[in-house]
mmCIF file of N, CA and C and ligand atoms in Angstrom:
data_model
loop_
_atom_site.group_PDB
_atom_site.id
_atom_site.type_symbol
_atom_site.label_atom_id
_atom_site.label_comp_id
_atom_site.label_asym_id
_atom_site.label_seq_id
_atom_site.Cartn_x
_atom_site.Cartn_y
_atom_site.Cartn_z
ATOM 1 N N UNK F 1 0.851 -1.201 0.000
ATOM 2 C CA UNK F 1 0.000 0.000 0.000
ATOM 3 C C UNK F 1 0.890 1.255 0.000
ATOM 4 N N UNK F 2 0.586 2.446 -1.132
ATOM 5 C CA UNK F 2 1.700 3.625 -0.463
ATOM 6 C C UNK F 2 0.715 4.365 0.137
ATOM 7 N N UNK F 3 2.453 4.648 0.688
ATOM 8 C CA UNK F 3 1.582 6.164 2.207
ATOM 9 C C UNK F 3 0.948 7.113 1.817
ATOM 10 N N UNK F 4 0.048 7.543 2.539
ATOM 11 C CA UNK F 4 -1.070 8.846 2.520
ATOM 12 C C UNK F 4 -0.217 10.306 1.804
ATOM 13 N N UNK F 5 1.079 10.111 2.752
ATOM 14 C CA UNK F 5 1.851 11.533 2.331
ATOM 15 C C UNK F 5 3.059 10.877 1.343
ATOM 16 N N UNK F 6 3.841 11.491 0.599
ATOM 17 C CA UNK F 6 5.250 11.293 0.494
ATOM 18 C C UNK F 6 5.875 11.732 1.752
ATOM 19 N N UNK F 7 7.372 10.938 1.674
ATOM 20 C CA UNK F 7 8.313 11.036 2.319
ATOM 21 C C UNK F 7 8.852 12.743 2.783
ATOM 22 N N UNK F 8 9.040 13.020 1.497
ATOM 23 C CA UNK F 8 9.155 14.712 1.657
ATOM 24 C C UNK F 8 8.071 15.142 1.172
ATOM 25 N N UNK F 9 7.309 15.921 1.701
ATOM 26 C CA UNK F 9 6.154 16.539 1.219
ATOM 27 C C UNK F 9 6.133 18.029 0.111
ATOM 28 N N UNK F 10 7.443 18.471 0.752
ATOM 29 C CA UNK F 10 7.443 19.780 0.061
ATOM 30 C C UNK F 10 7.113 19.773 -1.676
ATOM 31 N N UNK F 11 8.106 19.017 -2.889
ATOM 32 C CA UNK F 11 7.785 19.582 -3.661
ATOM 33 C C UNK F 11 6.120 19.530 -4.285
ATOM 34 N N UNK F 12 5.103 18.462 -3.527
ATOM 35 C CA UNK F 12 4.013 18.321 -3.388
ATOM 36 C C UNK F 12 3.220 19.864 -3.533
ATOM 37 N N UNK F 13 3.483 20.290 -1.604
ATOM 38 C CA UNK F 13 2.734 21.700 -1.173
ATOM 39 C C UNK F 13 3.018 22.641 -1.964
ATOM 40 N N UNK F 14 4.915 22.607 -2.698
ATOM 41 C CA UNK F 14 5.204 23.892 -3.577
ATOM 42 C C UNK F 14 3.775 24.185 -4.280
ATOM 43 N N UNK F 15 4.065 22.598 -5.589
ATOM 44 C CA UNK F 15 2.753 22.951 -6.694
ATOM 45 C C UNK F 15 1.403 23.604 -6.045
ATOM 46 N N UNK F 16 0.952 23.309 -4.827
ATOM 47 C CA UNK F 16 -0.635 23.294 -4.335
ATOM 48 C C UNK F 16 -0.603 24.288 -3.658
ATOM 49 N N UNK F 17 -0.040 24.788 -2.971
ATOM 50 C CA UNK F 17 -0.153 26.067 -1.924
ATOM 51 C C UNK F 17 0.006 27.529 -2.619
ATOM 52 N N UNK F 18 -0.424 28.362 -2.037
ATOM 53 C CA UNK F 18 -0.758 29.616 -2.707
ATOM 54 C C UNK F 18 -0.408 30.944 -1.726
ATOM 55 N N UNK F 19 0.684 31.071 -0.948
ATOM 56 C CA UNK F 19 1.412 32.041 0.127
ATOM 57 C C UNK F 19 0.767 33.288 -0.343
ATOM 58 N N UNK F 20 -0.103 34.092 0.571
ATOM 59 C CA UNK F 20 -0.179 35.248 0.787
ATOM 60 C C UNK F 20 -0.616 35.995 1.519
ATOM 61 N N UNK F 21 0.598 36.881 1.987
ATOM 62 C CA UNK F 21 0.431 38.095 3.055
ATOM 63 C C UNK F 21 -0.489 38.499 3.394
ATOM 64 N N UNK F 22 -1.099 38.133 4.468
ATOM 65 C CA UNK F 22 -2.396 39.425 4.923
ATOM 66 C C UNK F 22 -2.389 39.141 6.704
ATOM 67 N N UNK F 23 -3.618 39.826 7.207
ATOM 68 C CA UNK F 23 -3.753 39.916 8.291
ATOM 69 C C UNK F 23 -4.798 39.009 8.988
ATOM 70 N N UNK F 24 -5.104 38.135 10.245
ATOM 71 C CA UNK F 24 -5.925 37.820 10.454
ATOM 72 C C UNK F 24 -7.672 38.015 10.156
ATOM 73 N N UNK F 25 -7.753 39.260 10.364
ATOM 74 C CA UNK F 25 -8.404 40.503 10.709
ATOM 75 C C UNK F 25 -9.178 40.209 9.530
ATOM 76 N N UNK F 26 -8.815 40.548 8.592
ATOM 77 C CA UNK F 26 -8.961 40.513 7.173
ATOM 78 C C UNK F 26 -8.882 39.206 6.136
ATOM 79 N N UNK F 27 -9.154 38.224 6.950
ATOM 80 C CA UNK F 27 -9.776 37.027 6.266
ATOM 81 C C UNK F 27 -11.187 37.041 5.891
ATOM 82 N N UNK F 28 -11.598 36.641 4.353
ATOM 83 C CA UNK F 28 -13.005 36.442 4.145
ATOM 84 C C UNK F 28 -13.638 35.563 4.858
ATOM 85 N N UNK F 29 -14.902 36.125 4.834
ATOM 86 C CA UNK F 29 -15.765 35.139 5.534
ATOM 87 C C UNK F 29 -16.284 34.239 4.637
ATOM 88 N N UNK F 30 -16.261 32.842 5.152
ATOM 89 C CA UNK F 30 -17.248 31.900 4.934
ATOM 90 C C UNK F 30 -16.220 31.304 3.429
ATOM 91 N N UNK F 31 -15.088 31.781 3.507
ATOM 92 C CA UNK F 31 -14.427 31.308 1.919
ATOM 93 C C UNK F 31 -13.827 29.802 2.055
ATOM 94 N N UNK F 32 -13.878 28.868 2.748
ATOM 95 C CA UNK F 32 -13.076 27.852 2.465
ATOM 96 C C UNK F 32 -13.721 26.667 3.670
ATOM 97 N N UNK F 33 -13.164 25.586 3.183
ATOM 98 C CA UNK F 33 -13.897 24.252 3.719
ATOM 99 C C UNK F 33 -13.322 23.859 5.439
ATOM 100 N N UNK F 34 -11.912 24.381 5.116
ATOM 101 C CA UNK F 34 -11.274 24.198 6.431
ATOM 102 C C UNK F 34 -10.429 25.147 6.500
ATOM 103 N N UNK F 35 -9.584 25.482 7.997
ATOM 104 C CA UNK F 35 -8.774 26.131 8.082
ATOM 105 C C UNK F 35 -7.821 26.032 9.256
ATOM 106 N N UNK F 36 -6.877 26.411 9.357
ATOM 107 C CA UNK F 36 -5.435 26.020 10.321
ATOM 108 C C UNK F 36 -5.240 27.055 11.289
ATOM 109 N N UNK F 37 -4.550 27.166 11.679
ATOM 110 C CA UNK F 37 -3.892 28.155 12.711
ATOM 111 C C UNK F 37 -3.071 27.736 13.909
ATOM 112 N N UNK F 38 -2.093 28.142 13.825
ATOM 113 C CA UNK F 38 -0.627 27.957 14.735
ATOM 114 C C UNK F 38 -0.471 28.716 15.641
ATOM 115 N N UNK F 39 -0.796 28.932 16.339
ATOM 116 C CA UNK F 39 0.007 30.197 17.458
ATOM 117 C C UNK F 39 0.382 31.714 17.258
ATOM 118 N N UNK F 40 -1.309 31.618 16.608
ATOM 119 C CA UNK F 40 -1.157 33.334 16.158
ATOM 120 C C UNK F 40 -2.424 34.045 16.936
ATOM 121 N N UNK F 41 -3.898 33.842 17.322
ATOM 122 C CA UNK F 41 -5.079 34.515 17.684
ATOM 123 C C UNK F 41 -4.426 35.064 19.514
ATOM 124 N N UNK F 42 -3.654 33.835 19.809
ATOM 125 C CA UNK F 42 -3.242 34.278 21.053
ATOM 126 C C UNK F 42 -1.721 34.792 21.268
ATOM 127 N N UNK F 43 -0.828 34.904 19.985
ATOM 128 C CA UNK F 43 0.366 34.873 20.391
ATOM 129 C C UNK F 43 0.565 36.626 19.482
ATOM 130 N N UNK F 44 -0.466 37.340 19.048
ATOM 131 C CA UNK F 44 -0.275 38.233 18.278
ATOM 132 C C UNK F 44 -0.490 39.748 19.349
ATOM 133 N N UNK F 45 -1.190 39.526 20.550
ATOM 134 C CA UNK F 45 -1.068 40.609 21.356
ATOM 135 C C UNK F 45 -1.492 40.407 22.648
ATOM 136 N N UNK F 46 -1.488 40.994 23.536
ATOM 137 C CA UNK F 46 -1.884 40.659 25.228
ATOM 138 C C UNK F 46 -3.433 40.990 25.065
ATOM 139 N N UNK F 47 -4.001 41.738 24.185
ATOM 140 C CA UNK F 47 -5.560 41.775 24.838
ATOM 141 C C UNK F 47 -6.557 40.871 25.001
ATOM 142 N N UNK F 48 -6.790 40.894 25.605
ATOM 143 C CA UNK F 48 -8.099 39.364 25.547
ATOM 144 C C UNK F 48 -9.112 40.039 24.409
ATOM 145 N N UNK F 49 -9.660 41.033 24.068
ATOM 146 C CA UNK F 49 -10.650 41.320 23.384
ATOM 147 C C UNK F 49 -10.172 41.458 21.657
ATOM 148 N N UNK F 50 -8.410 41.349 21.719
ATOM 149 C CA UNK F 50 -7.864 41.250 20.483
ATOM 150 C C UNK F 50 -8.023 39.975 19.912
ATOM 151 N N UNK F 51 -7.291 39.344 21.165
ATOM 152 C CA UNK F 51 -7.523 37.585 21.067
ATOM 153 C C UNK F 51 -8.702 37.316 20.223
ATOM 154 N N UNK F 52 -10.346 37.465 20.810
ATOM 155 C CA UNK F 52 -11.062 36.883 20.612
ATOM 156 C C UNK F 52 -11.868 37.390 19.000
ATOM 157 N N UNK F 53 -11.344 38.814 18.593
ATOM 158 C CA UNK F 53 -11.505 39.371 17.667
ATOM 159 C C UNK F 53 -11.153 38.183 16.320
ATOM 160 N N UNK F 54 -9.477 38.414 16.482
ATOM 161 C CA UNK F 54 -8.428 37.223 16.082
ATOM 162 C C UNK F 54 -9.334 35.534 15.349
ATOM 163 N N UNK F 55 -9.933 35.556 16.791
ATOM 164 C CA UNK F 55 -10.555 34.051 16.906
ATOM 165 C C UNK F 55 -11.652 34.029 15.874
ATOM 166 N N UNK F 56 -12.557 35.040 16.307
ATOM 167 C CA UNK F 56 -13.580 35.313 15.263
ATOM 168 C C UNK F 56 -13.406 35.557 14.231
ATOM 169 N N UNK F 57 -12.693 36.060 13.403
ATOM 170 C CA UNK F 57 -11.915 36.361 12.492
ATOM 171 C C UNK F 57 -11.860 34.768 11.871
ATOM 172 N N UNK F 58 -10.747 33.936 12.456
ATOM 173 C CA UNK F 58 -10.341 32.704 11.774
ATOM 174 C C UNK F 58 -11.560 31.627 11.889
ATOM 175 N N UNK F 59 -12.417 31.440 12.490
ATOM 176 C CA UNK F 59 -13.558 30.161 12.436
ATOM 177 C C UNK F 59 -14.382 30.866 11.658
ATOM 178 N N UNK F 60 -14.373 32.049 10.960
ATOM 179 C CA UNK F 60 -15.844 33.288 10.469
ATOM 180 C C UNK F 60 -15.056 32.575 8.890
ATOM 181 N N UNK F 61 -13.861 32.623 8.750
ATOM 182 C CA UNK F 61 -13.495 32.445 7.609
ATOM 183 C C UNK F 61 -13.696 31.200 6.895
ATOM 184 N N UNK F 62 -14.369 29.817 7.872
ATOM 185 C CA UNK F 62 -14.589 28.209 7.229
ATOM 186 C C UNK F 62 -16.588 28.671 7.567
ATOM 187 N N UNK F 63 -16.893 28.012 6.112
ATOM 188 C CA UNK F 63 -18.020 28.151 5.435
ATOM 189 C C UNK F 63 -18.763 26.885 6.493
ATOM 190 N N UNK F 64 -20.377 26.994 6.735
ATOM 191 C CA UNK F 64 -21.248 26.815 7.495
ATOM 192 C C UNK F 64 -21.109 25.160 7.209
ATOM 193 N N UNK F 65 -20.650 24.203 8.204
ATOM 194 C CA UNK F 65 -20.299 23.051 8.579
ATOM 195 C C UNK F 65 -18.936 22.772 7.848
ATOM 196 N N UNK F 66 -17.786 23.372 8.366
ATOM 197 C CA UNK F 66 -16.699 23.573 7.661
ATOM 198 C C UNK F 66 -16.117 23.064 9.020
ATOM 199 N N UNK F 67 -14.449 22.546 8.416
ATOM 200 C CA UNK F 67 -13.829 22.340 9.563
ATOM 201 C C UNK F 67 -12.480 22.982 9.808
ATOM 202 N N UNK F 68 -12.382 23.487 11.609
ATOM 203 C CA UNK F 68 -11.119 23.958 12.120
ATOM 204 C C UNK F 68 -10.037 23.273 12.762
ATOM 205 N N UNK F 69 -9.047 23.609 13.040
ATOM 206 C CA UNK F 69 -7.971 23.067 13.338
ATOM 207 C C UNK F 69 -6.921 24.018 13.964
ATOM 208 N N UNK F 70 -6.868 23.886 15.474
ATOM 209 C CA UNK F 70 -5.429 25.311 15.574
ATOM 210 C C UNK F 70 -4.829 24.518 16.586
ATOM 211 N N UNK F 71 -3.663 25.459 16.778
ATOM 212 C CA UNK F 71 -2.906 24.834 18.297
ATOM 213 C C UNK F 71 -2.687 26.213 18.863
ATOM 214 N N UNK F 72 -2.946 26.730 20.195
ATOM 215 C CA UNK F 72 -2.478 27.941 21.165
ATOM 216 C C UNK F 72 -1.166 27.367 22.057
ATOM 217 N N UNK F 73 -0.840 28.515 22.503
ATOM 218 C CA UNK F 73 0.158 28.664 23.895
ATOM 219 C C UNK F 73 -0.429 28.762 24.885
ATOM 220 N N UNK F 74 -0.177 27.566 25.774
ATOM 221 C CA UNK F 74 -0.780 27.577 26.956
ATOM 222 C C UNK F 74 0.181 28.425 27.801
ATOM 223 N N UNK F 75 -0.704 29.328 28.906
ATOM 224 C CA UNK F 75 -0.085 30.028 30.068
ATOM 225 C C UNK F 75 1.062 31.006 29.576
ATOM 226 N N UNK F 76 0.774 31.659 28.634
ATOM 227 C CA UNK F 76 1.920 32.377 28.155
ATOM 228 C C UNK F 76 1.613 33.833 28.487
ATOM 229 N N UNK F 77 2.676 34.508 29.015
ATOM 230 C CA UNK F 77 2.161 36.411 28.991
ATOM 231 C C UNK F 77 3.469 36.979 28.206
ATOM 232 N N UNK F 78 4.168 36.073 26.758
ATOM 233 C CA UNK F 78 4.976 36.266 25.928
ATOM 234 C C UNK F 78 5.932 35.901 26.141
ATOM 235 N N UNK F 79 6.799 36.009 24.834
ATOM 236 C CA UNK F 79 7.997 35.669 24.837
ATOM 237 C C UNK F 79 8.757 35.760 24.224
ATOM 238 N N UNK F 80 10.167 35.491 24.380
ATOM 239 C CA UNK F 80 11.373 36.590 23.588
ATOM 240 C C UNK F 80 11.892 35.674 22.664
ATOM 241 N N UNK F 81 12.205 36.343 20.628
ATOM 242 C CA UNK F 81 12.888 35.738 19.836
ATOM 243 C C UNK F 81 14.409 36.910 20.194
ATOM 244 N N UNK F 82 15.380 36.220 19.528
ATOM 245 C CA UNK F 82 16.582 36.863 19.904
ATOM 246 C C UNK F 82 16.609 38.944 20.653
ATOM 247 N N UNK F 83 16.210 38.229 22.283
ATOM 248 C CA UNK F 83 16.541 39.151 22.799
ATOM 249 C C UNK F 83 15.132 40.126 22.477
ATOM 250 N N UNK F 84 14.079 39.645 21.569
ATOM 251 C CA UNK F 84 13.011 40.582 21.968
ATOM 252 C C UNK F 84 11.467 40.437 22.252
ATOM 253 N N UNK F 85 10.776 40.889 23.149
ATOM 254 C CA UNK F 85 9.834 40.671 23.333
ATOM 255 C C UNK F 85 8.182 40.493 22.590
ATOM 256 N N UNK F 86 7.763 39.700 22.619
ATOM 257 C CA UNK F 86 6.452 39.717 21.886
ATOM 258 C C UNK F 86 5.092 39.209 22.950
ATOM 259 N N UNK F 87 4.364 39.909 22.150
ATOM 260 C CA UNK F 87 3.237 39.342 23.178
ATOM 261 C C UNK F 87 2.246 37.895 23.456
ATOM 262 N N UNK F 88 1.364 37.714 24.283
ATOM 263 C CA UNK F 88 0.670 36.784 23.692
ATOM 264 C C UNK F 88 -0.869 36.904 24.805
ATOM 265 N N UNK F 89 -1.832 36.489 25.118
ATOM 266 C CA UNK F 89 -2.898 36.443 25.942
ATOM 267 C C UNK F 89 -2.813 34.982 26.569
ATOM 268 N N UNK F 90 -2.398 35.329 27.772
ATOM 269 C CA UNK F 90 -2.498 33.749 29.127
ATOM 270 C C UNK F 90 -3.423 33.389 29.083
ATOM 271 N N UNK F 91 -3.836 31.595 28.398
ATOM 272 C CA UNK F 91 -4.922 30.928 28.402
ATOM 273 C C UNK F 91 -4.493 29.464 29.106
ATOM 274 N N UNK F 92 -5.619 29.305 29.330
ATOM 275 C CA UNK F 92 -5.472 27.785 29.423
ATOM 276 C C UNK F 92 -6.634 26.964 28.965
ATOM 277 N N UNK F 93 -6.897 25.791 28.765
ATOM 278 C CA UNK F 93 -7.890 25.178 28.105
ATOM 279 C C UNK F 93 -8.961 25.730 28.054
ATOM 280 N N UNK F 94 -9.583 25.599 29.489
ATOM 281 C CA UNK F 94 -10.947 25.833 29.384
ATOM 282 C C UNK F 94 -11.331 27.083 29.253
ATOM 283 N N UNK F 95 -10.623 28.287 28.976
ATOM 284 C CA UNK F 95 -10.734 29.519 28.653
ATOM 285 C C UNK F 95 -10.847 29.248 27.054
ATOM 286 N N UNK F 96 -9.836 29.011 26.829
ATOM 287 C CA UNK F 96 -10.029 28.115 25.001
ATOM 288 C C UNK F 96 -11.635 27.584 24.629
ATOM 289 N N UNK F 97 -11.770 27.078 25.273
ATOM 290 C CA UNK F 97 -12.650 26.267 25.248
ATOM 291 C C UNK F 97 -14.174 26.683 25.145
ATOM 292 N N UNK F 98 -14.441 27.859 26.306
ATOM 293 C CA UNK F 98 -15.081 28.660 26.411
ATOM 294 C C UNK F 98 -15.165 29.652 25.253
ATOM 295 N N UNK F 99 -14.080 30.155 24.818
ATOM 296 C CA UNK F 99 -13.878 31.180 23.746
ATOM 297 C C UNK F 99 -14.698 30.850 22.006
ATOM 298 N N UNK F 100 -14.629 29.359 22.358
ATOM 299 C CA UNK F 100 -14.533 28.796 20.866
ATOM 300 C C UNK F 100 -16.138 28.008 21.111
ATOM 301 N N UNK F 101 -16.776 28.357 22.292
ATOM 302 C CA UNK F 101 -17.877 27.409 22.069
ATOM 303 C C UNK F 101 -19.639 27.798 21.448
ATOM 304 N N UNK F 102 -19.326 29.269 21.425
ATOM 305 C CA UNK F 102 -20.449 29.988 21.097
ATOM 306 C C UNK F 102 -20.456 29.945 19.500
ATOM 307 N N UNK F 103 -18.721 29.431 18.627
ATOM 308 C CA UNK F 103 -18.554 29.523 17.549
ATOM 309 C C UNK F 103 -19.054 28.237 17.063
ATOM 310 N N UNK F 104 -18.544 26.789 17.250
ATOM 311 C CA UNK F 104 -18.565 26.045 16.593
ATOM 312 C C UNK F 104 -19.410 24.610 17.527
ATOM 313 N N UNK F 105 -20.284 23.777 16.516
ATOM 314 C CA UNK F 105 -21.167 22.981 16.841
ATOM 315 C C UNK F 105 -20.477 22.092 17.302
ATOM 316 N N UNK F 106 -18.995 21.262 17.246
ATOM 317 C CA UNK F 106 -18.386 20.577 18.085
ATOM 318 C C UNK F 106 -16.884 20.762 18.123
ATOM 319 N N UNK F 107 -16.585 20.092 18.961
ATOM 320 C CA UNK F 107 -15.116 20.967 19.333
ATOM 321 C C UNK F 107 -14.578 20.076 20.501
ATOM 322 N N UNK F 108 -12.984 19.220 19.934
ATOM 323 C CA UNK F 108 -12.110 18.525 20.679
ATOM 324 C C UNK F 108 -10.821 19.326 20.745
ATOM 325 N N UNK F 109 -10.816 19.651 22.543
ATOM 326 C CA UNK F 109 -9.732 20.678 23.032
ATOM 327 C C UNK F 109 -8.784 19.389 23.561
ATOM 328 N N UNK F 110 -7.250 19.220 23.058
ATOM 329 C CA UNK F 110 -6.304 18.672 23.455
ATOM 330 C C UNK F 110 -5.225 19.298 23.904
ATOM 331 N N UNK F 111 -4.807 19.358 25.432
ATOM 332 C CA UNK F 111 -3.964 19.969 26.114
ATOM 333 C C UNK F 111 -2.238 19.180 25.545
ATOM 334 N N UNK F 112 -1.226 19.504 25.708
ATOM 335 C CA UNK F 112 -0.351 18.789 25.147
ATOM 336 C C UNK F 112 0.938 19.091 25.818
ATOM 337 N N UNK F 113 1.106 18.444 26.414
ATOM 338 C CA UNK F 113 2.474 18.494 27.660
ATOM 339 C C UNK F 113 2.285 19.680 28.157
ATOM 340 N N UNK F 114 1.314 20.258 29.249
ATOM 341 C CA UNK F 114 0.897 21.263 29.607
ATOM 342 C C UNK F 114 2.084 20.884 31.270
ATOM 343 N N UNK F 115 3.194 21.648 31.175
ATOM 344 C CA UNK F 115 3.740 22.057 32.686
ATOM 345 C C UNK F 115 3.489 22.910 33.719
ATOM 346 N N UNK F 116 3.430 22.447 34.885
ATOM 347 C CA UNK F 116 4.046 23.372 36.013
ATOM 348 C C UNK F 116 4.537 25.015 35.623
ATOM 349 N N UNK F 117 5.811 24.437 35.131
ATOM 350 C CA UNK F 117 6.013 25.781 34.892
ATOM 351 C C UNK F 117 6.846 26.123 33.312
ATOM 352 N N UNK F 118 7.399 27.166 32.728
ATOM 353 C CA UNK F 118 7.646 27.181 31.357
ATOM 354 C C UNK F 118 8.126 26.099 30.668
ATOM 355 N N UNK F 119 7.888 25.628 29.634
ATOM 356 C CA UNK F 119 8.687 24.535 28.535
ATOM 357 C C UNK F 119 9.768 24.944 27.743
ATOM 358 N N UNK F 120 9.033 26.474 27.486
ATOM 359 C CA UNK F 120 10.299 27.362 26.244
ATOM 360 C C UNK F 120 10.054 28.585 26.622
ATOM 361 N N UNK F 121 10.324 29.951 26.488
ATOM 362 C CA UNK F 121 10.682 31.440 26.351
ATOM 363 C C UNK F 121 8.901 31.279 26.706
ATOM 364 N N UNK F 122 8.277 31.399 27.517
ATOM 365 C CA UNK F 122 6.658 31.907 27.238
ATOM 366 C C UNK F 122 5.382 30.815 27.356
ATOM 367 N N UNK F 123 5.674 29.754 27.342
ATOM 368 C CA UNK F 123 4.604 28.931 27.457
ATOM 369 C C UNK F 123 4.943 27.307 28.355
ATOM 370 N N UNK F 124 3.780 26.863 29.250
ATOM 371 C CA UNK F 124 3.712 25.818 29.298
ATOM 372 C C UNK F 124 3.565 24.743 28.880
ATOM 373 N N UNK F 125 2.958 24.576 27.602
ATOM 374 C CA UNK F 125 2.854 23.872 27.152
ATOM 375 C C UNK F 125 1.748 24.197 25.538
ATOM 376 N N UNK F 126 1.043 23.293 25.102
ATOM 377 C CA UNK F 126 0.106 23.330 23.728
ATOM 378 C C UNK F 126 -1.009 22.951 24.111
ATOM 379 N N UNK F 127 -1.795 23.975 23.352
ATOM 380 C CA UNK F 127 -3.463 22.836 23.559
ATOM 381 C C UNK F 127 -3.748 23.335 21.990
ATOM 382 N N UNK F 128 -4.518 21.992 21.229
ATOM 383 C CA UNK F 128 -4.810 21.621 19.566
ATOM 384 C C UNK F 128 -6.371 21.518 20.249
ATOM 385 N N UNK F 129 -6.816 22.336 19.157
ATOM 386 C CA UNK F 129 -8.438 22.095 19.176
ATOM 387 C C UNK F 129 -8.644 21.674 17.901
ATOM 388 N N UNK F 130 -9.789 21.005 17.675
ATOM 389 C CA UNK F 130 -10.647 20.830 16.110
ATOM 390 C C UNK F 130 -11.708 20.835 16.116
ATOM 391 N N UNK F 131 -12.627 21.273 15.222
ATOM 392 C CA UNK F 131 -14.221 21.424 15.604
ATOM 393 C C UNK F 131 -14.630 21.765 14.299
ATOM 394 N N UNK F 132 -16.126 22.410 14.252
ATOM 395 C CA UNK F 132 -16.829 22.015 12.891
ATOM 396 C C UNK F 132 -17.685 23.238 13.169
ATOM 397 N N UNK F 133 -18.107 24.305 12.295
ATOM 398 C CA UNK F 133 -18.608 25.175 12.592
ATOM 399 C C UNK F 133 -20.273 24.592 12.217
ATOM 400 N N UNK F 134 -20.989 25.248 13.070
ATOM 401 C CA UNK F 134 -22.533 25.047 12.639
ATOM 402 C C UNK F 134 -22.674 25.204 11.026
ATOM 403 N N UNK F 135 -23.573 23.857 10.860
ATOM 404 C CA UNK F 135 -24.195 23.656 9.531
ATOM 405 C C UNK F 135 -25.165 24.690 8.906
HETATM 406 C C1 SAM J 201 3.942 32.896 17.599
HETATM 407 S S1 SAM J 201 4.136 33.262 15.874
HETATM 408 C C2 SAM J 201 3.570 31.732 15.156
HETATM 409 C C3 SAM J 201 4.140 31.504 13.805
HETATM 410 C C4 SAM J 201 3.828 30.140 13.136
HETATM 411 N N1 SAM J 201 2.404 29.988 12.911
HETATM 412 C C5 SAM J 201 4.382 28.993 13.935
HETATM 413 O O1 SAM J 201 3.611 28.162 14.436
HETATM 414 O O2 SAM J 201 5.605 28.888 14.049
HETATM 415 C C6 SAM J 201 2.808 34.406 15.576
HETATM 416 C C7 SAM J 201 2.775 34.855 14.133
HETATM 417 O O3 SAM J 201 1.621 35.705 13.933
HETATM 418 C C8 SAM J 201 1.983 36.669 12.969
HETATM 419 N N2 SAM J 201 1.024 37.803 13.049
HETATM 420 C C9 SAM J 201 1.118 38.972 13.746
HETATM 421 N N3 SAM J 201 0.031 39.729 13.541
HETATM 422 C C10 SAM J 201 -0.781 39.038 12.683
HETATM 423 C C11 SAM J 201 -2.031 39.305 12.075
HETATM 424 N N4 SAM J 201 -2.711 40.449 12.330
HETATM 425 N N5 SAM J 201 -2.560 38.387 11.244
HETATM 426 C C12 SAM J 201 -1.895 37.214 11.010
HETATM 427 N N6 SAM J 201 -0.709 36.892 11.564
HETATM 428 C C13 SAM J 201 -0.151 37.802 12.381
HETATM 429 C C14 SAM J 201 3.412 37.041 13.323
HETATM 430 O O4 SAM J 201 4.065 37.597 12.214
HETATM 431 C C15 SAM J 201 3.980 35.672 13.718
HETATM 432 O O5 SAM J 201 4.551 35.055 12.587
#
């Protein structure tokens, strides 16, 4: 049987992917079947009301029974790339959880080596959600 992916995936994504610059903020609504997100709704500023802007923003952008996919920074109030500071909004699951539940009809929050205390520059650990926006 061959595998789902190739070995190296890249020259694959080259052909298929389509890179372009913009802002959360400014994602269309309702344009696409699914959508991703890495450690940006919470890692882009300290406000909670930016955060959730952010949030709305990225689940507004997968079309009515569409599916999401992100991972946040758990317990983070930022953290430094060479020597400089950036921000982020201190969450932890069930704040996640809460945030994302008025949006989408189901929704699996996975915490992911969540520590005591920091792992790297800013966070305890990961939490991956996935969910499905109302049909
Ligand atoms: C913590 S980094 C995560 C980067 C990458 N997704 C990863 O997992 O390695 C946050 C990223 O959000 C980007 N960012 C800042 N403001 C943004 C905005 N308004 N819309 C989209 N991305 C933004 C930053 O440039 C930065 O690359």
């Amino acid at each position: 049987m061959s595998p789902l992916l190739p070995n190296d995936p890249l020259p694959l994504l080259t052909q298929r992917v389509r890179i372009v610059r913009g802002s959360i903020f400014d994602l269309p609504r309702h344009a696409y079947d699914a959508a991703t997100m890495f450690f940006c709704a919470e890692s882009i500023t300290s406000c909670p009301s930016e955060f959730e802007s952010a949030l709305a923003a990225f689940v507004a952008t997968v079309r009515p029974g569409g599916i999401i996919a992100a991972a946040f920074l758990a317990g983070s109030s930022g953290y430094a790339v060479s020597g400089r500071r950036y921000p982020a909004v201190k969450l932890d699951a069930e704040q996640i959880e809460e945030a994302l539940k008025s949006r989408l009809a189901t929704t699996a929050v996975t915490p992911i080596g969540i520590s005591a205390k920091e792992v790297r520059s800013g966070y305890t650990g990961a939490i991956f959600v996935s969910g499905k926006t109302p049909a």
